Coordinates of C-alpha atoms and ligand atoms in Angstrom, one line a residue:
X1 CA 19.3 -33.7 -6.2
X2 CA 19.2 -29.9 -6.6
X3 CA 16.5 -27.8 -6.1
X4 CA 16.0 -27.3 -9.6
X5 CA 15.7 -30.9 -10.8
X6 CA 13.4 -31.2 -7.5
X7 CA 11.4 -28.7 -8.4
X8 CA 11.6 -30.1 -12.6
X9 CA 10.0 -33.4 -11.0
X10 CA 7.6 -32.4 -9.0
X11 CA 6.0 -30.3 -11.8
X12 CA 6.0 -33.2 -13.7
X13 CA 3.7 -35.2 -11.2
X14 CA 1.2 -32.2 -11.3
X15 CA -1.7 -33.6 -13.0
X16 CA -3.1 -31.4 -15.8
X17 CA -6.2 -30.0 -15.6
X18 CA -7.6 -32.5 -18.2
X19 CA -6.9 -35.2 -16.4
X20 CA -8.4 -33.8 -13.2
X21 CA -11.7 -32.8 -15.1
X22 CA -11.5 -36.4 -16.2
X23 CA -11.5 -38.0 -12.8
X24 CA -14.3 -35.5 -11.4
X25 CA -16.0 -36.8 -13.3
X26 CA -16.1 -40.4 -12.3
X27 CA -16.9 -39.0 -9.2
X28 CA -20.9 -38.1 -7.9
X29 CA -20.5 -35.0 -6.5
X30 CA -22.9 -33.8 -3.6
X31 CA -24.5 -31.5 -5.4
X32 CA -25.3 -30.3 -9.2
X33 CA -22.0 -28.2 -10.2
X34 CA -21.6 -26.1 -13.6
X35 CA -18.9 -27.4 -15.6
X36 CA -17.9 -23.7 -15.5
X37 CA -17.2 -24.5 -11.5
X38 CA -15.5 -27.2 -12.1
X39 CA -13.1 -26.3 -14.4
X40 CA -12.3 -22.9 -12.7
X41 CA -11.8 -25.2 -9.1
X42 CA -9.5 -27.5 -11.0
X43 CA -7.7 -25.1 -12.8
X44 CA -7.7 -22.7 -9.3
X45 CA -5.7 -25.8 -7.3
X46 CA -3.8 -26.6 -9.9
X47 CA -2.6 -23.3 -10.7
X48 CA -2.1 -22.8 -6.9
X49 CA 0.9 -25.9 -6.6
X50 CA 2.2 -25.0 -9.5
X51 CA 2.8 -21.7 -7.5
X52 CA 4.0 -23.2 -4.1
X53 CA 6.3 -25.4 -6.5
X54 CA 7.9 -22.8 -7.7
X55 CA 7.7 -20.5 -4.5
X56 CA 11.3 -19.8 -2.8
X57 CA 10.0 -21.6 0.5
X58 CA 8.4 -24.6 -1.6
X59 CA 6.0 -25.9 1.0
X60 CA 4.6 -28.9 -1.1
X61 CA 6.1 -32.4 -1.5
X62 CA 5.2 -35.5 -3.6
X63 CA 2.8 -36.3 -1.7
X64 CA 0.3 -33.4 -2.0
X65 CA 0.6 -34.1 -5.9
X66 CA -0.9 -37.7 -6.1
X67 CA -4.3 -37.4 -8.5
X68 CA -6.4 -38.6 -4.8
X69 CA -4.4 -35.4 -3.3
X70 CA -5.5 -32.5 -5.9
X71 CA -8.9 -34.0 -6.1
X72 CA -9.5 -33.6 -2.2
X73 CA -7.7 -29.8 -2.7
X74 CA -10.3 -29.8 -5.6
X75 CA -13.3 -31.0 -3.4
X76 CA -12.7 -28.3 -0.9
X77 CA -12.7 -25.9 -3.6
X78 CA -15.8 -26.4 -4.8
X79 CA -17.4 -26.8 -1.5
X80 CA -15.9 -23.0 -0.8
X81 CA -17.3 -21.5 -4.2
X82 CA -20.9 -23.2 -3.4
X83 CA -20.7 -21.8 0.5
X84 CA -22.0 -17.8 0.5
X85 CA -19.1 -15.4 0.7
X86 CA -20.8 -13.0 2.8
X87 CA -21.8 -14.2 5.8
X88 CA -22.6 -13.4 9.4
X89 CA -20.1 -14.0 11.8
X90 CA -19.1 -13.4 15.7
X91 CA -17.5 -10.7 17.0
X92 CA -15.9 -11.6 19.6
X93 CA -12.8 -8.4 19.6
X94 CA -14.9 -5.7 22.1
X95 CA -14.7 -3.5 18.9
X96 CA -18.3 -2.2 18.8
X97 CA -18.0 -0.5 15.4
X98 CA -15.7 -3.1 14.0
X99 CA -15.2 -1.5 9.9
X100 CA -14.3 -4.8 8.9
X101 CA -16.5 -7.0 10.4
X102 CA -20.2 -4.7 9.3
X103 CA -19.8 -1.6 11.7
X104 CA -22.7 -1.4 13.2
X105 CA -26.2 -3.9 13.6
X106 CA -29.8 -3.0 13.0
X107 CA -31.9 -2.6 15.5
X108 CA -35.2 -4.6 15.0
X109 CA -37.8 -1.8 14.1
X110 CA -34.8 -0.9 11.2
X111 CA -34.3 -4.7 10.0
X112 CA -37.9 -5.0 9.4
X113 CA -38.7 -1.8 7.8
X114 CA -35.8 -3.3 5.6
X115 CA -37.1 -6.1 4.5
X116 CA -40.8 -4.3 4.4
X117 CA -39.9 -2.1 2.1
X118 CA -37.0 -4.1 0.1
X119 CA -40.0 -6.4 -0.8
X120 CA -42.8 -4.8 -1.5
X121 CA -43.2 -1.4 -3.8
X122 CA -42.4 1.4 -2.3
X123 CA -43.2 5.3 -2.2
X124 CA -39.3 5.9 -2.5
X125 CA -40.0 8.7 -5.0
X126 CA -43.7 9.1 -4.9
X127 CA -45.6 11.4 -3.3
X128 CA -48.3 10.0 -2.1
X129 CA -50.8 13.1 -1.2
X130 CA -50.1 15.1 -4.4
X131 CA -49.8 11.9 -6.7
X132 CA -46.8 13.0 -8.2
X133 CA -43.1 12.3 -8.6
X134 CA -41.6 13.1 -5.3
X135 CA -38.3 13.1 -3.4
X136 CA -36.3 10.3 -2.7
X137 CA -35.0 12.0 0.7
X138 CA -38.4 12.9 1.7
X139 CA -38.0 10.2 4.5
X140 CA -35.6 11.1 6.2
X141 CA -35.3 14.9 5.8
X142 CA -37.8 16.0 8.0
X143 CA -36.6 13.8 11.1
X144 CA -33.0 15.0 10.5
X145 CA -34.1 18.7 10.8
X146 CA -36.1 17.9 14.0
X147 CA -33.2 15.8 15.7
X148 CA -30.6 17.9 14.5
X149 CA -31.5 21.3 14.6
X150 CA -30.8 21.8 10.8
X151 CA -33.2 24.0 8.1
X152 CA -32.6 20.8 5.9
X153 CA -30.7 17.7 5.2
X154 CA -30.0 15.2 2.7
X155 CA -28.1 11.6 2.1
X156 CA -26.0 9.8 0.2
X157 CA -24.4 6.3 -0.4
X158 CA -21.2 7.3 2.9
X159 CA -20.1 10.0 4.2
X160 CA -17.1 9.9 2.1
X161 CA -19.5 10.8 -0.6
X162 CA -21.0 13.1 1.5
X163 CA -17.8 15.0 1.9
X164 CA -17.1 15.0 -1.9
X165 CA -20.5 16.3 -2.9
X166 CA -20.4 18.9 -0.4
X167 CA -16.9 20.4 -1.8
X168 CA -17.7 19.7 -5.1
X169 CA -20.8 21.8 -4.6
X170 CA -19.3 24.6 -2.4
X171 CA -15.6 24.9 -3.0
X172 CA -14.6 23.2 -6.5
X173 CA -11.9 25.7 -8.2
X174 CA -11.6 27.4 -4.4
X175 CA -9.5 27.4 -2.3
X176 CA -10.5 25.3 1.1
X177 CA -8.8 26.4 4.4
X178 CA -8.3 23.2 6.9
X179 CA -5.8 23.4 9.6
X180 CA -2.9 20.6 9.2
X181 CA -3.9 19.2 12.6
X182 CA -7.2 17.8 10.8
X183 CA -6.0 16.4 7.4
X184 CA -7.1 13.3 8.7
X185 CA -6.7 9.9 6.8
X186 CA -9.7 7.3 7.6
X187 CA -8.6 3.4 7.0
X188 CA -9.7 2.2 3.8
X189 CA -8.2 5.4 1.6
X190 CA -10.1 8.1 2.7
X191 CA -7.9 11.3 3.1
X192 CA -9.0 14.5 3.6
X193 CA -6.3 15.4 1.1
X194 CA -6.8 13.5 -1.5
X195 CA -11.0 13.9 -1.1
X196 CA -10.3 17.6 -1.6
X197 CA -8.1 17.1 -5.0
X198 CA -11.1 14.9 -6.2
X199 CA -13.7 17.6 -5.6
X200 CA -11.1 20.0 -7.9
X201 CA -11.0 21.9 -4.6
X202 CA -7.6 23.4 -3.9
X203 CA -6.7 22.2 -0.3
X204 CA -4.4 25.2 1.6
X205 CA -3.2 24.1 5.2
X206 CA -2.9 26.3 8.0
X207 CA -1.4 26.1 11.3
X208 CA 1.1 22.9 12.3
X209 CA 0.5 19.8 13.2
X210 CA -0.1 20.6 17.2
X211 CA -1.7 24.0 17.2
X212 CA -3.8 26.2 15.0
X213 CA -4.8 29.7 15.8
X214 CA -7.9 31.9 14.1
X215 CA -5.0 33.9 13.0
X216 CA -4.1 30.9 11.1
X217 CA -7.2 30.7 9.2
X218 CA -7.6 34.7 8.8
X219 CA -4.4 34.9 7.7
X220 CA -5.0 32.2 5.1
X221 CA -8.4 33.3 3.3
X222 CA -7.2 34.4 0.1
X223 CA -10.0 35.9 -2.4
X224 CA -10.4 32.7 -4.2
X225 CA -11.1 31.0 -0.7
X226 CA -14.7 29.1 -1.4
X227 CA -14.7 27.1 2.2
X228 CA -13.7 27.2 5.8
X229 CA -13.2 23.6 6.8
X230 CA -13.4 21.7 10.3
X231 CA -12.8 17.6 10.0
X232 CA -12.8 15.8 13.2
X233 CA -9.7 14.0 14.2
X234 CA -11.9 10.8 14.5
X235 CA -9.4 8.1 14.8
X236 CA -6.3 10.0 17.0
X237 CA -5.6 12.4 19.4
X238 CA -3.5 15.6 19.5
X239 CA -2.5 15.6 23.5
X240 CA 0.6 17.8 25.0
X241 CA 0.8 21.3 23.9
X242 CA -2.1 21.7 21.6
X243 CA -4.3 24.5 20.5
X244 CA -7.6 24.2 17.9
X245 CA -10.5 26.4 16.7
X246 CA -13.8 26.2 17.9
X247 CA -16.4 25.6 14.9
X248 CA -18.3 28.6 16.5
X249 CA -14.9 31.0 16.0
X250 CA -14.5 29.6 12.5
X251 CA -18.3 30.4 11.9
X252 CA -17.7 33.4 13.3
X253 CA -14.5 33.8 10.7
X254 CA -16.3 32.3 8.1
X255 CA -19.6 34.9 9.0
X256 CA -17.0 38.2 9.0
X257 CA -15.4 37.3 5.5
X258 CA -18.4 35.8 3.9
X259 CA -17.1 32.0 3.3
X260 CA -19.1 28.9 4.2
X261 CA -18.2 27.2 7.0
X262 CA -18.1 23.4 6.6
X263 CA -17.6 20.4 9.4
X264 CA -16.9 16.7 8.5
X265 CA -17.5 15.3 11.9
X266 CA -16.8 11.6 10.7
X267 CA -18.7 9.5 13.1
X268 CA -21.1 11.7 13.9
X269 CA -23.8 11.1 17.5
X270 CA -27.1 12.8 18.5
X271 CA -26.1 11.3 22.1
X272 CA -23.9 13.5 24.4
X273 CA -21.4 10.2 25.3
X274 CA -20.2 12.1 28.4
X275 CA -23.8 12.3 30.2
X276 CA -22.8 8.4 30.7
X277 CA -19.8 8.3 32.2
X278 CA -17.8 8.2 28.9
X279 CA -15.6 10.7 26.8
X280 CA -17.2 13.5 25.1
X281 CA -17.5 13.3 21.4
X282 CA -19.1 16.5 19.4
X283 CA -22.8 15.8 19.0
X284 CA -24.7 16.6 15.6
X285 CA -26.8 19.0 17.3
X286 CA -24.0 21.3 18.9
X287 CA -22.4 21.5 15.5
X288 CA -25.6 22.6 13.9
X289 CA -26.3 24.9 16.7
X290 CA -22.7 26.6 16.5
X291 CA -23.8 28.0 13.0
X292 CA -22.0 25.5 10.8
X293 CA -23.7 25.8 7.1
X294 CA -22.9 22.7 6.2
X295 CA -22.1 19.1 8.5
X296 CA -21.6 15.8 7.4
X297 CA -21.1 12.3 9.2
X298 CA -21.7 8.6 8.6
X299 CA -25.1 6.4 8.8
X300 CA -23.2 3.5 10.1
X301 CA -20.6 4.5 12.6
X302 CA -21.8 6.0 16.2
X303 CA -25.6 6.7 14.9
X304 CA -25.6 2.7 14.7
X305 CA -27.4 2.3 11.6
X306 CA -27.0 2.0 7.5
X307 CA -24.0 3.3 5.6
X308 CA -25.2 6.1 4.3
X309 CA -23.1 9.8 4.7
X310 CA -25.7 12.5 6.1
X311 CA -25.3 16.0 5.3
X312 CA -27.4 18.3 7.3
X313 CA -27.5 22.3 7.8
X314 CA -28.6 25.5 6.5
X315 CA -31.2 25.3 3.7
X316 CA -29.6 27.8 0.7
X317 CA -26.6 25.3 0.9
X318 CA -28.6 22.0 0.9
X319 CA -30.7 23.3 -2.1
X320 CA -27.3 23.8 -4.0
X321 CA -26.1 20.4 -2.8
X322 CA -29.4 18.5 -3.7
X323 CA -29.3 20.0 -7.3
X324 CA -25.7 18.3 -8.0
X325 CA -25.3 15.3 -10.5
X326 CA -23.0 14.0 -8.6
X327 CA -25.6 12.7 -5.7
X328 CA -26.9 10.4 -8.3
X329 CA -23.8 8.8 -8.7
X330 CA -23.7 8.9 -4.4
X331 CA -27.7 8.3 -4.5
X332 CA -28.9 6.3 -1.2
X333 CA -30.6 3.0 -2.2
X334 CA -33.9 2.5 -0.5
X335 CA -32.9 -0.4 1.7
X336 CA -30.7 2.0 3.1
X337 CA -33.1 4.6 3.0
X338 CA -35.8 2.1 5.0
X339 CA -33.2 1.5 7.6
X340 CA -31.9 4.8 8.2
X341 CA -35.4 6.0 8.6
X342 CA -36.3 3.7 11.4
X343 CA -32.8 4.0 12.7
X344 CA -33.4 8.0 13.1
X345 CA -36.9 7.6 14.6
X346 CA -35.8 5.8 17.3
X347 CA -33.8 9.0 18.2
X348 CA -36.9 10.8 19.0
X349 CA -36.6 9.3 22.2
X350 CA -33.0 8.7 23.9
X351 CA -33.8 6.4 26.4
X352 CA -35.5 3.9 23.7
X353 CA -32.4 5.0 21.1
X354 CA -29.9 3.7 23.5
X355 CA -31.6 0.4 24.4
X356 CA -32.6 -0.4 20.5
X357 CA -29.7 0.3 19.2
X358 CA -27.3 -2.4 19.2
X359 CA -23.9 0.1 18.9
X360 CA -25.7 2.3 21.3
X361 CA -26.6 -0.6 23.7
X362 CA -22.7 -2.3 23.2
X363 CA -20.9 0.9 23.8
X364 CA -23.1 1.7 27.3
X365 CA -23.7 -1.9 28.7
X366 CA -22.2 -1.5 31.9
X367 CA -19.4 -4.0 32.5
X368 CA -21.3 -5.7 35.7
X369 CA -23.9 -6.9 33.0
X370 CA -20.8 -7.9 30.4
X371 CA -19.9 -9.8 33.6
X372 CA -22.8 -11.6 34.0
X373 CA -23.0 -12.5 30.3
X374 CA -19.3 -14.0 30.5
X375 CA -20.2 -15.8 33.5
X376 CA -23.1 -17.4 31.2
X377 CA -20.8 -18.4 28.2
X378 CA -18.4 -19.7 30.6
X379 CA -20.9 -22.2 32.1
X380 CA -21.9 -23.1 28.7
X381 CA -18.3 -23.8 28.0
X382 CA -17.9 -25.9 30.9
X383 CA -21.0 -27.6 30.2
X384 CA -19.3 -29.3 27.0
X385 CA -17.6 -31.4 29.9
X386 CA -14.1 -31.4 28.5
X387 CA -11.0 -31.3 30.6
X388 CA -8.9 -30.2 27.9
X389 CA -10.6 -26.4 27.8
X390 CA -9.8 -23.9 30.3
X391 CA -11.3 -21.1 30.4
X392 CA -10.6 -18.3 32.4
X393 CA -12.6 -14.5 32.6
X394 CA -10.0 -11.5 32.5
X395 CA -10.2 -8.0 32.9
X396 CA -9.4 -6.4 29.5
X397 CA -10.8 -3.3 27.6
X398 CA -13.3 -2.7 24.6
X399 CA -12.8 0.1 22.1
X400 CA -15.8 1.9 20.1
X401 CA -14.1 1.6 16.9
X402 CA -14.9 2.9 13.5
X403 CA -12.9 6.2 14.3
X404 CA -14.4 7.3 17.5
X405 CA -13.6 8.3 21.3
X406 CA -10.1 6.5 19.6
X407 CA -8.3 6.5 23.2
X408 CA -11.6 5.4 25.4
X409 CA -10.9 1.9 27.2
X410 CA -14.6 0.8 28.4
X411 CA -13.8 -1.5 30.6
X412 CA -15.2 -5.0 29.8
X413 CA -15.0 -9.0 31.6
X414 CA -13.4 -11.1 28.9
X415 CA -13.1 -15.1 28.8
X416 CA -9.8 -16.2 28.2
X417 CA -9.8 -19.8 26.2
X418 CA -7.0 -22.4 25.7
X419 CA -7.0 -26.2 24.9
X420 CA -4.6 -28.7 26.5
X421 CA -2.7 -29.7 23.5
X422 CA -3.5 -27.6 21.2
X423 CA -1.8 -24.3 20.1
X424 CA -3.8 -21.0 20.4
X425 CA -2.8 -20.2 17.0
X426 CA -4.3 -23.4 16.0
X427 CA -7.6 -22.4 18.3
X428 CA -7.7 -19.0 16.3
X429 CA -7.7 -20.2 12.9
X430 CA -10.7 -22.9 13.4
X431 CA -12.5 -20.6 14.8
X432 CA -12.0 -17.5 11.8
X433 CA -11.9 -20.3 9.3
X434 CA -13.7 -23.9 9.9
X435 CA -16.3 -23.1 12.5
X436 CA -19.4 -23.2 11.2
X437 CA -20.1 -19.5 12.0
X438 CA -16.5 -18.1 12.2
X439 CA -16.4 -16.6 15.6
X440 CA -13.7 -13.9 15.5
X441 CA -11.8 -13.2 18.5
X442 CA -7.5 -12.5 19.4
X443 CA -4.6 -13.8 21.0
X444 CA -3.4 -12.4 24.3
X445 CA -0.7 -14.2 26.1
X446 CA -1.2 -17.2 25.1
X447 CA -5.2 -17.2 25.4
X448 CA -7.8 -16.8 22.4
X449 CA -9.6 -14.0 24.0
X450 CA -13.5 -13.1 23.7
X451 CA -15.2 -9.8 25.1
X452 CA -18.6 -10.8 25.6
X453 CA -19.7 -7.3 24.9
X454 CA -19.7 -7.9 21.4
X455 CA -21.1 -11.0 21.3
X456 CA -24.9 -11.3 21.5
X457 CA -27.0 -13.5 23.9
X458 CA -28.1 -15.8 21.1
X459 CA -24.7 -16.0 20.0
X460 CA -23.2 -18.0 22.8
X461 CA -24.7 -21.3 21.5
X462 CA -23.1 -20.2 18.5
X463 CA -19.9 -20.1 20.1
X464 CA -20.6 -23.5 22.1
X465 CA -21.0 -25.4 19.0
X466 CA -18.0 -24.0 17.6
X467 CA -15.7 -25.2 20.5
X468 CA -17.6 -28.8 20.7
X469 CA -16.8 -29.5 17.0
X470 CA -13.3 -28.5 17.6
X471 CA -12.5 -30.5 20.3
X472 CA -14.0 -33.5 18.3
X473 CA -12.6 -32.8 15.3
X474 CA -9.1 -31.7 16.6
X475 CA -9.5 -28.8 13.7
Ligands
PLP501 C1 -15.3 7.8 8.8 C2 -15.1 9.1 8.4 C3 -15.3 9.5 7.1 C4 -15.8 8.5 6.1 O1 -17.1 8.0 6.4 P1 -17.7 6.7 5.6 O2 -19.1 6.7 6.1 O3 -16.9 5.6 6.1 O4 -17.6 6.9 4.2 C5 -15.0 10.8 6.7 N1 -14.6 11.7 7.5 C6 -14.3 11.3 8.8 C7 -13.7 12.4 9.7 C8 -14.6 10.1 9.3 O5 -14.3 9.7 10.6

């Protein structure tokens, strides 16, 4: 038979959708399902063999088409519409800020302020001791002056946002000087470039790729130069024969010609990384303190709370930035607004910042105390008492993530997990896809790997359960 008669007959087993919608309804389902479920399930499975029929590497035979064959496709269908989309999972990769998988936690005092706030009424733009209409960013602005040095701050929705407001504001119809070393792209499609062209900013590069000089930026500014611009190379590293500007020489620069000086520092920390043993990354505070007028970073990456893009410096800038329409379209919602509050308090002290912060807490933990945690969740492995699952602890390395301290290995004790009889590519997809809360982890020679440093203490039961149904249910 040739493939297209094949193909001719096994469309014409396909049940129609009318026929399907027929036999559902025979059926009791589990639970109370809108016919507008229904039919967009049937007509989903349906439309999905049709597909594979007709795909070049046909990967469905007669036997997937029998009517007791697309209603069990259809069953599963509806069972994935009814199940929440978002949902938590476990991270089980070492990436602390992890973009896909949420960035960073809450800490407690931020969850509950969350959920305080998000149901209650609010004073979100109230002031309370005049009785008037007050500022949204009243929250937060004060405690972002005092931890960061700034004369004022505001937020917005990310610090993509943040970026575009602030050239919009400052530069749009300028030119804006960055060196080509820094036109940085972040994942997701934000680049520096292509920011700038929304803001109707006019980007001009200076320097190469490796090294730029301050005659570089001098010998750019133009008259219709509106911004100096520093972006931190968040997510790679220039290393060989390099050269950069300070901020302080650009403010310097910027001070001598009288342009603006503006620094996107991406992640953005109030912690100095290196005081524990780990690679320096610019703090907020230095930036501030080196005369920037305007810096910007994210809510969510290194800070460890809400999305949200912060934009803190001098006062006669912020007051131009605040008065732009655009920050309503970028406006901060209050959940984020509760969390970010409590979030920034906790910076008031350093010591309580690192140990309530879940990212700040991750990143430090020091790998005897990852050790001891993958020593736990190996026992409670073993404890499922099945010889078919080995489990082994490995050295391999964490990563911060989420565009920072991109090179920095932090050494971390991993578990290393196979089944007798079972393929690990088999092992990774239950555990992303069927377990009951997917526990996310990657394949290392031949080993499904999990860095405990990731992985709260209240998750390993988590992970338990997820290996005992797998074992029972052979996926
Ligand atoms: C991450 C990053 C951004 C974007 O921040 P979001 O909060 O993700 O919108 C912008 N610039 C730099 C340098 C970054 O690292």
């Amino acid at each position: 038979m040739s493939p297209g008669t094949d193909r001719r007959n096994l469309l014409k087993m396909l049940p129609g959708v009318d026929r399907v919608l027929e036999a559902l309804r025979a059926h009791a389902l589990s639970a109370p399902v809108s016919q507008a479920l229904l039919t967009q399930s049937v007509r989903k499975v349906i439309s999905g063999l049709r597909e594979k029929i007709l795909s070049e590497n046909k990967t469905v035979g007669p036997e997937d088409l029998s009517m007791e064959a697309v209603m069990d496709r259809v069953h599963a269908e509806i069972q994935r519409r009814l199940s929440p989309m978002l949902r938590r999972v476990v991270n089980g990769t070492g990436v602390v800020v992890h973009t896909n998988l949420g960035r960073s936690l809450l800490s407690e005092s931020a969850v509950q302020n969350l959920a305080a706030v998000g149901s209650r009424y609010s004073n979100l733009e109230f002031d309370l001791a005049a009785g008037v209409r007050g500022s949204r960013y009243a929250a937060v602005e004060e405690i972002l002056c005092e931890i960061s040095g700034g004369e004022a701050a505001m937020v917005v929705n990310n610090n993509a946002g943040a970026v575009l407001v602030c050239l919009e504001t400052l530069a749009r119809g300028k030119k804006v000087i960055v060196s080509r070393g820094e036109l940085v792209e972040i994942g997701g499609a934000f680049r520096i470039p292509d920011v700038m062209a929304k803001s109707g900013a006019f980007l001009k590069e200076v320097g190469t790729t490796n090294r730029t000089h301050p005659h570089d930026y001098e010998g750019g500014i133009e008259d219709e130069t509106g911004l100096l611009l520093k972006v931190h190379r968040s997510n790679y590293s220039v290393v060989g024969f390099t050269a950069s500007v300070s901020l302080k020489n650009l403010v310097d620069l910027g001070r001598t010609y009288g342009i603006p000086v503006m620094e996107d520092l991406g992640s953005g920390t109030f912690i100095d990384f290196s005081k524990y043993g780990l690679e320096y990354e610019p703090t907020v505070q230095e930036s501030v303190a080196s005369g920037a007028d305007v810096v910007t970073f994210s809510g969510d990456k290194l800070l460890g709370g809400p999305q949200a893009g912060i934009i803190v410096g001098k006062k006669a800038f912020l007051d131009r930035i605040k008065k732009n329409p655009l920050t309503r379209a970028l406006r901060i919602d209050k959940l984020t607004l509760a969390a970010l509050e409590s979030t920034l308090r906790l910076y008031r002290d350093e010591a309580c910042a690192v140990e309530s912060i879940p990212t700040l807490r991750m990143i430090l933990a020091p790998v005897k105390e990852i050790e001891k945690r993958a020593a736990r969740l190996r026992r409670t492995l073993k404890s499922i008492g099945s010889t078919r699952l080995q489990v082994v602890l490995t050295d391999h390395s964490s990563r911060v993530g989420g565009g920072a301290l991109p090179l920095l290995k932090i050494p971390s004790r991993c578990l290393g997990i196979r089944i007798e009889g079972m393929s690990i590519n088999h092992v990774e997809r239950f555990m992303r896809e069927k377990a009951e809360i997917p526990v996310i982890g990657r394949i290392e020679d031949d080993l499904f790997i999990l860095d405990p440093r990731t992985i709260q203490e209240e998750e390993i039961p988590i992970i338990k359960s997820a290996f005992c149904c797998l074992l029972e249910r052979g996926g």
